[in-house]
Short mmCIF file of C-alpha atoms and ligand atoms in Angstrom, two decimals:
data_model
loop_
_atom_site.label_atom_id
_atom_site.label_comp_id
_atom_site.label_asym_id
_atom_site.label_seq_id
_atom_site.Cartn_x
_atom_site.Cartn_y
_atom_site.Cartn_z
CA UNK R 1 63.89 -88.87 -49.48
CA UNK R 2 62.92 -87.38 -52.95
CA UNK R 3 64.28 -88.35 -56.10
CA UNK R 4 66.64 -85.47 -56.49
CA UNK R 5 68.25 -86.47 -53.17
CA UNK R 6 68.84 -89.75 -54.05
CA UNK R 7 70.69 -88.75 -57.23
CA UNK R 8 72.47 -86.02 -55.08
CA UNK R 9 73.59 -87.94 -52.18
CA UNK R 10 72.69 -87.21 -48.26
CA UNK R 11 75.33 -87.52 -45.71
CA UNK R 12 74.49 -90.75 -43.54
CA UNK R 13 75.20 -89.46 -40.22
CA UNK R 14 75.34 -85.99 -38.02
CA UNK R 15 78.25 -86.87 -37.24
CA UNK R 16 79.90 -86.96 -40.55
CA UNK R 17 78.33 -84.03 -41.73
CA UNK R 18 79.78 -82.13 -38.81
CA UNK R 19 83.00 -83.71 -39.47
CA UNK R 20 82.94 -82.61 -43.47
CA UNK R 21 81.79 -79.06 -42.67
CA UNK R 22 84.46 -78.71 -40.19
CA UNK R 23 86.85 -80.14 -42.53
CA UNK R 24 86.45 -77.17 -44.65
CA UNK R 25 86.11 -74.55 -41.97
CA UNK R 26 89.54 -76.14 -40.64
CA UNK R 27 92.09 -75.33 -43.31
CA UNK R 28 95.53 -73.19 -44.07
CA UNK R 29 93.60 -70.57 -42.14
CA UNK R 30 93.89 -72.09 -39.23
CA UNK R 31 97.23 -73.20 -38.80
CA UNK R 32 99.12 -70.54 -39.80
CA UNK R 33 97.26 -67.18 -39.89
CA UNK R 34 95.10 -67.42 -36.88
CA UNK R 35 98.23 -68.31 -34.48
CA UNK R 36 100.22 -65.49 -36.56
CA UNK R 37 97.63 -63.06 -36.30
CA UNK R 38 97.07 -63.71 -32.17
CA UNK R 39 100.53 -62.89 -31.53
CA UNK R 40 100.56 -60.10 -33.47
CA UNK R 41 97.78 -57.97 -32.22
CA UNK R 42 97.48 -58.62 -28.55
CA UNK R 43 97.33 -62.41 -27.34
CA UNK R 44 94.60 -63.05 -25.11
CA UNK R 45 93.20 -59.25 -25.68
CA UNK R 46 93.02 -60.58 -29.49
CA UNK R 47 90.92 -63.90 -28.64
CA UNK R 48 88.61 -62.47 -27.36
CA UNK R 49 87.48 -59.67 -30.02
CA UNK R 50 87.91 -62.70 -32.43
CA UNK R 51 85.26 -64.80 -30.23
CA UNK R 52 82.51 -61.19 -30.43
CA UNK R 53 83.28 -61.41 -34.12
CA UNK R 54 82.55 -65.10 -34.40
CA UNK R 55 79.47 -64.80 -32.59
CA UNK R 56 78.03 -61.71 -34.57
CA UNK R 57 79.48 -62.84 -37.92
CA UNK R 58 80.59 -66.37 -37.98
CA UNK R 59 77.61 -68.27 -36.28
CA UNK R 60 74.87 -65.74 -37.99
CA UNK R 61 76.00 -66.00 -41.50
CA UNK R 62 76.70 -70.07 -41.22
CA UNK R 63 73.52 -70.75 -39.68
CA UNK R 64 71.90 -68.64 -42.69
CA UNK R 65 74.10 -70.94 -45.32
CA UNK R 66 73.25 -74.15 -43.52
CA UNK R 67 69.61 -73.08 -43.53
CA UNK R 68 69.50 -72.08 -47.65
CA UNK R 69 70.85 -75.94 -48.75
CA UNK R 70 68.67 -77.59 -46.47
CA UNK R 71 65.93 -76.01 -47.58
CA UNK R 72 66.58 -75.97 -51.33
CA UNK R 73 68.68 -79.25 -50.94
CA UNK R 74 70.36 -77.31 -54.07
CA UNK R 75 74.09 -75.85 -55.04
CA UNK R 76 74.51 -71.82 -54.31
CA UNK R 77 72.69 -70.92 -57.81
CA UNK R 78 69.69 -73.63 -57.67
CA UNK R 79 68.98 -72.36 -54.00
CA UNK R 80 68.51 -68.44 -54.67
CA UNK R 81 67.09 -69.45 -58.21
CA UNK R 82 64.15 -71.74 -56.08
CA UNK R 83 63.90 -69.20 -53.44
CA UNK R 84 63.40 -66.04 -55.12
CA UNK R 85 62.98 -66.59 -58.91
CA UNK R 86 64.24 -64.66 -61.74
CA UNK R 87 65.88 -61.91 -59.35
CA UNK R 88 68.90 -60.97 -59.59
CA UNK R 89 69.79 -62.60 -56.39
CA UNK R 90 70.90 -65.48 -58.23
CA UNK R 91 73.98 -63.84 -58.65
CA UNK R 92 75.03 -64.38 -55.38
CA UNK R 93 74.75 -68.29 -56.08
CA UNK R 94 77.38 -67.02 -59.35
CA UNK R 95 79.78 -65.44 -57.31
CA UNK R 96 79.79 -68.38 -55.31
CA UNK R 97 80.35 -71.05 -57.92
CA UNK R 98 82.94 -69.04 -59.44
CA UNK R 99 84.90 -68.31 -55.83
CA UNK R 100 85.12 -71.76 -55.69
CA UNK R 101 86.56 -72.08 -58.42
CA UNK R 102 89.44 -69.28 -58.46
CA UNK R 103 90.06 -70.24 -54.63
CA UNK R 104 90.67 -73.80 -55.60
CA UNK R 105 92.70 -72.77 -58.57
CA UNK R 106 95.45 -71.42 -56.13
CA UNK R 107 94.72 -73.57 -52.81
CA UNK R 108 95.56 -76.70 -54.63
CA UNK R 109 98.88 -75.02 -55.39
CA UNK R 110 99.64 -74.27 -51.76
CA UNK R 111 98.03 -77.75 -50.93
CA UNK R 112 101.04 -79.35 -53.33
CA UNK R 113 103.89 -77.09 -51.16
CA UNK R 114 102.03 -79.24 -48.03
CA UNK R 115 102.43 -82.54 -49.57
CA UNK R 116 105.96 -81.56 -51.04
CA UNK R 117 106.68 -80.95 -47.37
CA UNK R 118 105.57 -83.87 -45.99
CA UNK R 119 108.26 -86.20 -48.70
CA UNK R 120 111.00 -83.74 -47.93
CA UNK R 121 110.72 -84.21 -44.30
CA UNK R 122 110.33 -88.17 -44.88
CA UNK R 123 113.48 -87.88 -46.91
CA UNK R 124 115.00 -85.78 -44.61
CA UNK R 125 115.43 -82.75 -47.02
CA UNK R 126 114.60 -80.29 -44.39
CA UNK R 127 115.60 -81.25 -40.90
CA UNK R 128 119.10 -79.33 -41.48
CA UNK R 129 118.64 -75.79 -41.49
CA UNK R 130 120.47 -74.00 -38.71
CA UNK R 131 118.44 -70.67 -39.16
CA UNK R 132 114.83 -69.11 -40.42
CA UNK R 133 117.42 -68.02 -43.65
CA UNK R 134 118.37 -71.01 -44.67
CA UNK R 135 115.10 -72.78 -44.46
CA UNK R 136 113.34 -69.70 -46.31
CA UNK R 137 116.01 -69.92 -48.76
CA UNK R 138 115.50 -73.35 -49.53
CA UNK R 139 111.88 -73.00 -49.59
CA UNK R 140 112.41 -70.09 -52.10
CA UNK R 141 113.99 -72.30 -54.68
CA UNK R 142 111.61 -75.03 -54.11
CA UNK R 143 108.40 -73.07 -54.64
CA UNK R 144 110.60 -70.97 -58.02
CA UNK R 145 110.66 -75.08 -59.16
CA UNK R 146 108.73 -75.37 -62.19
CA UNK R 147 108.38 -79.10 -62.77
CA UNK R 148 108.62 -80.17 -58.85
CA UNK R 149 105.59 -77.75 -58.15
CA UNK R 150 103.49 -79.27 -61.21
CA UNK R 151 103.78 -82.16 -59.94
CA UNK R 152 102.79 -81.88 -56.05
CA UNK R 153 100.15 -79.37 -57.31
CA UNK R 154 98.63 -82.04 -59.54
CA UNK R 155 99.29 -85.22 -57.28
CA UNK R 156 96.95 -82.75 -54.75
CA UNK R 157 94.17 -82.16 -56.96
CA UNK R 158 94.43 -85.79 -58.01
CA UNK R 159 93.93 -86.55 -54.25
CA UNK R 160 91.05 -83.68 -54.20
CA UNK R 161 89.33 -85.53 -57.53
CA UNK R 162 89.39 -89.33 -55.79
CA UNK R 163 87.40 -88.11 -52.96
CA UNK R 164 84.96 -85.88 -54.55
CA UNK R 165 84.07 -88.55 -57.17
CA UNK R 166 83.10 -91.19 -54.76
CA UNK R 167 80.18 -88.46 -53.88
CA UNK R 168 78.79 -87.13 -50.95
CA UNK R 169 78.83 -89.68 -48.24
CA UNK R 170 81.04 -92.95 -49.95
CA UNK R 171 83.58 -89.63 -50.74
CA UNK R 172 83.72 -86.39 -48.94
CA UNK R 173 81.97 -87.72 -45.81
CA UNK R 174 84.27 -91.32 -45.37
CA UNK R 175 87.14 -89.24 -46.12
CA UNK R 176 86.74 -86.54 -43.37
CA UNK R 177 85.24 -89.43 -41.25
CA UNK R 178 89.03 -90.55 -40.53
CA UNK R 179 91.08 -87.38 -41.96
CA UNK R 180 89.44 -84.80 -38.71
CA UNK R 181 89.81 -87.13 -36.10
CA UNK R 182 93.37 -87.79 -37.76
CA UNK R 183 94.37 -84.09 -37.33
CA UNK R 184 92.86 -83.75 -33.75
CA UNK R 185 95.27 -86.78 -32.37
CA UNK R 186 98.60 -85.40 -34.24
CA UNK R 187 97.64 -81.80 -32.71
CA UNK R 188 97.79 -82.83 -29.45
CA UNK R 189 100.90 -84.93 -29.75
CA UNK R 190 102.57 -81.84 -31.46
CA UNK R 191 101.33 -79.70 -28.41
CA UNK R 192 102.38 -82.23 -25.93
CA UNK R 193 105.83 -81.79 -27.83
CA UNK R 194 105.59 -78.46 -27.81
CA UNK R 195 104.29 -77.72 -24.46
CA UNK R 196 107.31 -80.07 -23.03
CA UNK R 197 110.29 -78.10 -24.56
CA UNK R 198 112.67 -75.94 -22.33
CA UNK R 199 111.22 -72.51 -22.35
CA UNK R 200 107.66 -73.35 -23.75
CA UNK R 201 106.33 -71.08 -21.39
CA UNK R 202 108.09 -67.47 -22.70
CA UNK R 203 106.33 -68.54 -25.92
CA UNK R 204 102.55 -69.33 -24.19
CA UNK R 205 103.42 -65.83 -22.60
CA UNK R 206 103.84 -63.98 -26.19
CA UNK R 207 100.84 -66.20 -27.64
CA UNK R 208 98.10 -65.89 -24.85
CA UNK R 209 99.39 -62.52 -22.45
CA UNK R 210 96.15 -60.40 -23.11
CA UNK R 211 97.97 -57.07 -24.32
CA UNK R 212 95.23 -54.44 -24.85
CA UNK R 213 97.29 -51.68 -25.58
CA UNK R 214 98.43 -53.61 -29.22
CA UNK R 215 94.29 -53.93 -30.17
CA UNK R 216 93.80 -51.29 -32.51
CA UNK R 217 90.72 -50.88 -35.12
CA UNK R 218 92.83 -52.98 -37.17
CA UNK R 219 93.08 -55.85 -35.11
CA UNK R 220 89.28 -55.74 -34.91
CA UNK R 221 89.04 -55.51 -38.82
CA UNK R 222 91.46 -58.59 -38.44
CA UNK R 223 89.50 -60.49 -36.31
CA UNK R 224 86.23 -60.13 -38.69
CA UNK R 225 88.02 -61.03 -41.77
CA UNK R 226 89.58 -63.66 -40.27
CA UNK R 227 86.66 -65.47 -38.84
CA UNK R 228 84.59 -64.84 -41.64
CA UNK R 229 87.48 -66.75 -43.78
CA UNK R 230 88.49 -68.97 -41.51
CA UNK R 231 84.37 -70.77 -40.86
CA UNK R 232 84.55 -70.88 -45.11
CA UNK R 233 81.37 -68.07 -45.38
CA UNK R 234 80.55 -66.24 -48.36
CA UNK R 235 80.81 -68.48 -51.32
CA UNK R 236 78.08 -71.01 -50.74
CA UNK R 237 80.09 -73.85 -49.39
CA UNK R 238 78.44 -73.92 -46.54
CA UNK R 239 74.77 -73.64 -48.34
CA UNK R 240 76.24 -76.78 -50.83
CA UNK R 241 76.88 -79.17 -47.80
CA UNK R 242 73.82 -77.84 -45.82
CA UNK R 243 72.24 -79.01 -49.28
CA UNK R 244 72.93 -82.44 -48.15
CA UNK R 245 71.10 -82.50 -44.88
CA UNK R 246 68.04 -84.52 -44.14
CA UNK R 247 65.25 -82.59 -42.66
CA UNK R 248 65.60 -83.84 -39.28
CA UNK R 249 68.82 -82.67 -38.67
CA UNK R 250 69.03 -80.59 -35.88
CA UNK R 251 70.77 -77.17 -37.24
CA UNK R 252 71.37 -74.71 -34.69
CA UNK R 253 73.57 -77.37 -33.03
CA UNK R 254 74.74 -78.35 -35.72
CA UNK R 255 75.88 -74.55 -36.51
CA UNK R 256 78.06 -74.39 -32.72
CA UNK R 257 79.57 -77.85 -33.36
CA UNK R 258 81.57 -76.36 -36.38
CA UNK R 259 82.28 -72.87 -35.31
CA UNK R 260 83.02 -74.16 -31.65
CA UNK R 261 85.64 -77.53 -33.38
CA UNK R 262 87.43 -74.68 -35.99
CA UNK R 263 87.57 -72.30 -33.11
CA UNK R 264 89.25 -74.74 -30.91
CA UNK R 265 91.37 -75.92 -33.56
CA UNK R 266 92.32 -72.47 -34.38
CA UNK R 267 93.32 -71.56 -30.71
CA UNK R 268 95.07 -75.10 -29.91
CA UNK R 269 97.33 -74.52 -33.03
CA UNK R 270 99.05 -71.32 -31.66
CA UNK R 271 99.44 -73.38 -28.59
CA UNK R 272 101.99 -75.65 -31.19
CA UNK R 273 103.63 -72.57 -32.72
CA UNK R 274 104.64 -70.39 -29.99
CA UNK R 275 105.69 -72.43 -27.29
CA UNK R 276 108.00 -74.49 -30.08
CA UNK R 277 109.25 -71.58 -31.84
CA UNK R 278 110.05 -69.30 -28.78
CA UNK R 279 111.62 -73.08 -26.90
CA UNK R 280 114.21 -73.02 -30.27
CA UNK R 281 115.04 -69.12 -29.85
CA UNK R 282 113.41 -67.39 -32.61
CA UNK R 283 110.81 -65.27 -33.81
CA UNK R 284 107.31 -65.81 -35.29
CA UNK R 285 107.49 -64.36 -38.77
CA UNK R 286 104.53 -63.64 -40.82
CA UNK R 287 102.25 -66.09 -43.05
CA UNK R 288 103.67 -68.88 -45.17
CA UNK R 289 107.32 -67.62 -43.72
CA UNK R 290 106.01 -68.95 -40.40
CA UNK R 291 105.10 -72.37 -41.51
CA UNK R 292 107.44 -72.92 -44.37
CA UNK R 293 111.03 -71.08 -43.16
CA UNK R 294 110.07 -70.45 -39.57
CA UNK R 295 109.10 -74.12 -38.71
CA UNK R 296 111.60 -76.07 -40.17
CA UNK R 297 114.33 -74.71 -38.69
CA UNK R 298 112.36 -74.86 -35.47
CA UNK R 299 112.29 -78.73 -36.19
CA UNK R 300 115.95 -78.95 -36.92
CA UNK R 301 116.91 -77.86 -33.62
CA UNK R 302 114.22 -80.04 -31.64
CA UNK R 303 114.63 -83.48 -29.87
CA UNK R 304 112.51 -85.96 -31.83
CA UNK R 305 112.16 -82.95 -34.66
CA UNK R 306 111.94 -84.98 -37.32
CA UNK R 307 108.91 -87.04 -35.88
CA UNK R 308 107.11 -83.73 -35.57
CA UNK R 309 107.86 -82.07 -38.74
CA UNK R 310 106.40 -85.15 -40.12
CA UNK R 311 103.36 -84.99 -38.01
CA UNK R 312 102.85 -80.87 -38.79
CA UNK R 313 103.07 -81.15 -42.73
CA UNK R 314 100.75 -84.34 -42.77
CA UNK R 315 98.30 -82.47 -39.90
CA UNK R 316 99.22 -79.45 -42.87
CA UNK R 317 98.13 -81.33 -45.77
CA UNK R 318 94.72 -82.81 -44.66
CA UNK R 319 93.61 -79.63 -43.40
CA UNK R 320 94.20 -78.05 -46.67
CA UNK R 321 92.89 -81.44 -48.16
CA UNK R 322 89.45 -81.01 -46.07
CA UNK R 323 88.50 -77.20 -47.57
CA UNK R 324 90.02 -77.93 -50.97
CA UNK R 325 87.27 -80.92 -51.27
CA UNK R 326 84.72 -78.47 -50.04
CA UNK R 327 85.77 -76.06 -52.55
CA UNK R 328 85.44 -78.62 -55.34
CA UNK R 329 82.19 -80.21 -54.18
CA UNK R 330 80.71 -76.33 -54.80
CA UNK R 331 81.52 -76.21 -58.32
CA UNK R 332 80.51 -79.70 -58.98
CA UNK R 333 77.13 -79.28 -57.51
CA UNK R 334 76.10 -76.66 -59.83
CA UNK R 335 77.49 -79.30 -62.59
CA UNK R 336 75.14 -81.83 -61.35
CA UNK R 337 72.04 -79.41 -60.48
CA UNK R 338 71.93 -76.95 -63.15
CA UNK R 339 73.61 -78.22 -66.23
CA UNK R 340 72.18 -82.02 -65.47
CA UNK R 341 75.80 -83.54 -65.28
CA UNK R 342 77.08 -86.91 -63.96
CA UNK R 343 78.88 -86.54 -61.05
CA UNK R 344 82.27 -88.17 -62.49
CA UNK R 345 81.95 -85.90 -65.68
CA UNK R 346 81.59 -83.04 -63.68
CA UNK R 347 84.61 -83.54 -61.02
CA UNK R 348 87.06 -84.62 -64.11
CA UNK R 349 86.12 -81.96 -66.07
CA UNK R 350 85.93 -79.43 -63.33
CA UNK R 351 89.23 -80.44 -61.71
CA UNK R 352 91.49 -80.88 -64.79
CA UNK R 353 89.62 -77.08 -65.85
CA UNK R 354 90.78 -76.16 -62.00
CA UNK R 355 93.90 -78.06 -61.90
CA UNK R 356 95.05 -75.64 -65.64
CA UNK R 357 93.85 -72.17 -64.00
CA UNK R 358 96.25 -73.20 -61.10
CA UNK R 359 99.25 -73.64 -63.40
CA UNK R 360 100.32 -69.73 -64.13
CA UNK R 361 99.43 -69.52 -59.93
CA UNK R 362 101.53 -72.28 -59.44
CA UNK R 363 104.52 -70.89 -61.59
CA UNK R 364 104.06 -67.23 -59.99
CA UNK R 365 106.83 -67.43 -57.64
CA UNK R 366 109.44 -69.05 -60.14
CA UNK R 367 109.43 -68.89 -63.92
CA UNK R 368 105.97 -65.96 -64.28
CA UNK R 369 107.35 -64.56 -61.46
CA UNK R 370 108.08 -61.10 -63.26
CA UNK R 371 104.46 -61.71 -65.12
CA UNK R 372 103.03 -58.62 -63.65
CA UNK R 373 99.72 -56.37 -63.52
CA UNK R 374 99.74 -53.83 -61.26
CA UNK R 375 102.69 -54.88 -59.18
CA UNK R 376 100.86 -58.38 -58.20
CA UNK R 377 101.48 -61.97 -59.84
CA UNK R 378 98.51 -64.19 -61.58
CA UNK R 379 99.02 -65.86 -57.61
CA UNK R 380 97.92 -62.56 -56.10
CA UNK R 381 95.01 -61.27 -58.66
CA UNK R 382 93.37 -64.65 -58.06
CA UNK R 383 93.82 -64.60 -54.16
CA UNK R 384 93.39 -61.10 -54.25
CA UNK R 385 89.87 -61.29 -56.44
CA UNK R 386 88.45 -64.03 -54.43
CA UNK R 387 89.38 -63.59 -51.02
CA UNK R 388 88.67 -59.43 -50.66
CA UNK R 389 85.94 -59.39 -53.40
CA UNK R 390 84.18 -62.21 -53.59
CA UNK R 391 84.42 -63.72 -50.71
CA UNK R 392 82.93 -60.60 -48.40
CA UNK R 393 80.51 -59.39 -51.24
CA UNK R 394 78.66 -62.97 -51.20
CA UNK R 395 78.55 -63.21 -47.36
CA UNK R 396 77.24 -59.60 -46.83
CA UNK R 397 74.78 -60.47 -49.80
CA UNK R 398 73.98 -63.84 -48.46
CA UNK R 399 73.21 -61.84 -44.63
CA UNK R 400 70.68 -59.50 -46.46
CA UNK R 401 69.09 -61.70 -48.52
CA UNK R 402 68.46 -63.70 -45.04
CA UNK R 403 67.39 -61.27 -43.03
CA UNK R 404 65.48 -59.20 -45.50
CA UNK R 405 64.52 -60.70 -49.11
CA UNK R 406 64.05 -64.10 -48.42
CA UNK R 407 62.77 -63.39 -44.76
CA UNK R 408 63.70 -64.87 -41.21
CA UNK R 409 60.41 -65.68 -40.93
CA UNK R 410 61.01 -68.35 -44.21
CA UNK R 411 64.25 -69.01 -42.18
CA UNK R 412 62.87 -69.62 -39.09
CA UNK R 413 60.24 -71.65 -39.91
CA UNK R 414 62.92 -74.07 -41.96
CA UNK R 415 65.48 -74.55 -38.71
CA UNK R 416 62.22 -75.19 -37.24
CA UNK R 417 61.13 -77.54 -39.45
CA UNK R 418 61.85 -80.61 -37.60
CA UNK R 419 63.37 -78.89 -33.95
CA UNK R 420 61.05 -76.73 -31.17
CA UNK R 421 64.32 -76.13 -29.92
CA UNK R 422 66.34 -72.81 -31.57
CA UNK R 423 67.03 -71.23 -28.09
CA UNK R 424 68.87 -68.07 -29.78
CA UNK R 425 66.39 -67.52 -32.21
CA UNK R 426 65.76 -63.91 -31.01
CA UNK R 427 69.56 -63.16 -31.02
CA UNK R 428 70.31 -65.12 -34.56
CA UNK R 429 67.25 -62.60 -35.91
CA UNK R 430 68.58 -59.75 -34.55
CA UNK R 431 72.17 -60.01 -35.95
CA UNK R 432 71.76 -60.94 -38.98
CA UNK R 433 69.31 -58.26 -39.85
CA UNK R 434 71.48 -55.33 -38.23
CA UNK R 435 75.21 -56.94 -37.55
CA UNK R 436 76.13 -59.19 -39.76
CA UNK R 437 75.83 -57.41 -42.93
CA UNK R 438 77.31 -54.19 -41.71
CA UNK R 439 80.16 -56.13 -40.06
CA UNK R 440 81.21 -57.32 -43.14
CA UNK R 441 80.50 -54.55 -45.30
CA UNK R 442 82.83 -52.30 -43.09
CA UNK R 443 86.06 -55.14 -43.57
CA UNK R 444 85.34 -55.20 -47.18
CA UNK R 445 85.73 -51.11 -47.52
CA UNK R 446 88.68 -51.27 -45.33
CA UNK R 447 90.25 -53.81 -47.52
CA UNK R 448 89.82 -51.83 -50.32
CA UNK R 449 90.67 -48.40 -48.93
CA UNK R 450 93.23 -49.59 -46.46
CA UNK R 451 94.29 -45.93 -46.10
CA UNK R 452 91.41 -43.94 -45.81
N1 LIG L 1 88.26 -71.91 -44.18
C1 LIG L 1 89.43 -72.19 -44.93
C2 LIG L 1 90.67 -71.96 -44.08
O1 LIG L 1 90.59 -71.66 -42.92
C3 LIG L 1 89.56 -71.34 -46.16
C4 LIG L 1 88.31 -71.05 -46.90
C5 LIG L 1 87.71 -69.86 -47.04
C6 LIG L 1 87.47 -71.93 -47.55
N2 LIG L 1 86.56 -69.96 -47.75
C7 LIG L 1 86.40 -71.22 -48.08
C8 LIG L 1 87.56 -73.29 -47.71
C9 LIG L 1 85.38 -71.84 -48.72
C10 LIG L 1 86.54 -73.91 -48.36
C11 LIG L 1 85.47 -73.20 -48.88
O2 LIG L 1 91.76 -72.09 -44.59
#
């Protein structure tokens, strides 16, 4: 171990670096868009482009992140700066950092509106809505609440702060240690629940039926965003907790553990929504409507309702928990790297500086909700930035600089470095040189020329 790791921290087993790295891929993404999306654009038909996009996107471009930190053992900008000085390829670490830090601004607000509905549904504030309406009405006011969404915003970034400060492993890794494992066992009792209800089955049908004639180029654009978003690509996450490997870890496998777990997770949550939502007569409804009016009503009108509305917002909360520390832990290591910070100087700093940007997002669907540019709240400019800019820019930049600027030779001979055992090596080469990139180049153009 050199002296930079020890000041950095290493995670202390594979195990809880799995667990961390699917903590982040496992977030909002997963429980309500994936499921959403699925039902939406074909069931079964739908799964399975979304599994060809995983494998040409989602396993090339991770195992290309992991493979950057571990061989830097160095945030986004210290790892292109080391592997290719004084290029401009170090911008790519930049757009990183700064993802990070406009995604956070805005998760930790949505992360509050989890943890807000976890107390309500302790309190019983929301096991009494006889309709979609009346739940989306109530959740209307409560996210237009100034002072009530200050406050869950901040007690979430609060919760985001205590775990990134205790570092690497005695933070981040403890913490996902028992959060993951946490969220697996309250998924399967909500889709034992679920699975048990009257008319489950007419919702599996709607979920799962593989429908080919609702796949359209859009659904396939769909899928590729989605698991490109949904494995947390593109802004160096993945290349700051790869950063934190010892050499001996084993990264190929390392690579299908997390895409296979967030996959899984992904596929098992639809198997929650539909069958419950279909069981209580009503529709799925698109993206926080599903999970915020959609879900409690669903709840309201189920035997042992209130158990499981419990369960979901907690199972909610730590998966947006999970990514949000990732998202910190990004910013923070180019603190500590680059600028020679202390770790607790840099998460305070960084967090409070986080925790302000997120205000005006935070107050975007109440008091700035008229505070408009172009038609789109402070809410939407930063999701909108991040997410169809940033986000696809850095992982198509991050593919190319892989496959052709840095080298897979370099690459190869890193996952290499301590394993004779990188069975898909010929396969990993080959899409990330000619796949990958284009894959993600083509959603990006399509995101921003949806018409053309
Ligand atoms: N993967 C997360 C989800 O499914 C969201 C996300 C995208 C993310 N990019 C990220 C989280 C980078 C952490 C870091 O909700």
């Amino acid at each position: 171990m050199t002296e930079a790791n020890h000041k950095r921290g290493l995670w202390a087993t594979r195990m809880g670096f799995i667990m961390a790295a699917s903590g982040s891929a496992v977030g909002l993404g997963n429980v309500w868009k994936f499921p959403y999306i699925v039902g939406e654009n074909g069931g079964g038909a739908f799964v399975l482009v979304y599994l060809v996009c995983i494998a040409v996107v989602g396993l090339p471009i991770m195992l290309a992140e992991f493979t950057i930190g571990r061989k830097t053992s160095l945030n986004p900008v210290g790892a292109f700066h080391q592997l290719k000085p004084n290029t401009p390829w170090v911008g790519i670490g930049f757009m990183g950092v700064l993802a990070g830090f406009l995604i956070l601004s805005f998760y930790g607000v949505v992360g509050g509106w989890t943890l807000a509905y976890v107390v309500k549904s302790l309190t019983h504030t929301i096991d009494h809505f006889a309709n979609p309406g009346e739940a989306g009405k109530f959740f209307g006011g409560f996210i237009g609440n100034t002072g009530e969404v200050v406050f869950y915003h901040a007690v979430f970034m609060g919760l985001t702060i205590a775990i990134v400060i205790k570092g690497v492993h005695g933070g981040i890794e403890k913490a996902c240690d028992i959060l993951m494992p946490t969220l697996v066992v309250m998924l399967v009792i909500l889709m034992v629940r679920a699975l048990t209800l009257d008319g489950a089955m007419e919702g599996l049908r709607f979920y799962l039926y593989p429908d080919f004639s609702k796949l359209s180029g859009q659904s396939v654009l769909l899928a590729m965003g989605q698991a490109f978003f949904s494995l947390s690509l593109g802004m160096g996450a993945m290349i700051t907790y790869g950063s934190y490997l010892p050499a001996k870890e084993n990264l190929t496998s390392a690579t299908l553990y997390v895409v296979l777990f967030d996959t899984l997770i992904a596929l098992l949550m639809g198997l929650v929504i539909f069958p419950a939502v279909f069981a209580m007569g009503l529709e799925p409804t698109e993206g926080p409507g599903l999970v915020f009016s959609v879900l409690p009503a669903v709840f309201t009108g189920m035997p042992m309702g209130w158990i499981a509305s419990i369960i979901f917002f907690i199972l909610l909360a730590i998966a947006a928990l999970t990514s949000a520390i990732s998202l910190l832990e990004v910013v923070v290591a180019y603190f500590i790297d680059q600028k020679g910070w202390g770790r607790q100087k840099a998460v305070l700093v960084m967090g409070l500086v986080i925790f302000a940007l997120g205000i005006p997002s935070g107050l975007s669907f109440g008091l700035l909700a008229d505070a408009r540019l172009f038609g789109m709240t402070f809410f939407d400019h930063v999701d909108n930035i991040s997410s169809n800019y940033l986000l696809p820019i850095g992982g198509m930049l991050t593919a190319i600089f892989v496959a052709w600027v840095w080298g897979t030779r370099e690459a190869h001979r890193e996952i290499e470095r301590h394993e004779t055992t990188f069975h898909w090596a010929a396969y990993w080469e080959f899409v990330i040189r000619y796949i990958a990139p284009v894959a993600v180049a083509i959603v990006f153009l399509a995101k921003i020329f949806p018409d053309s």
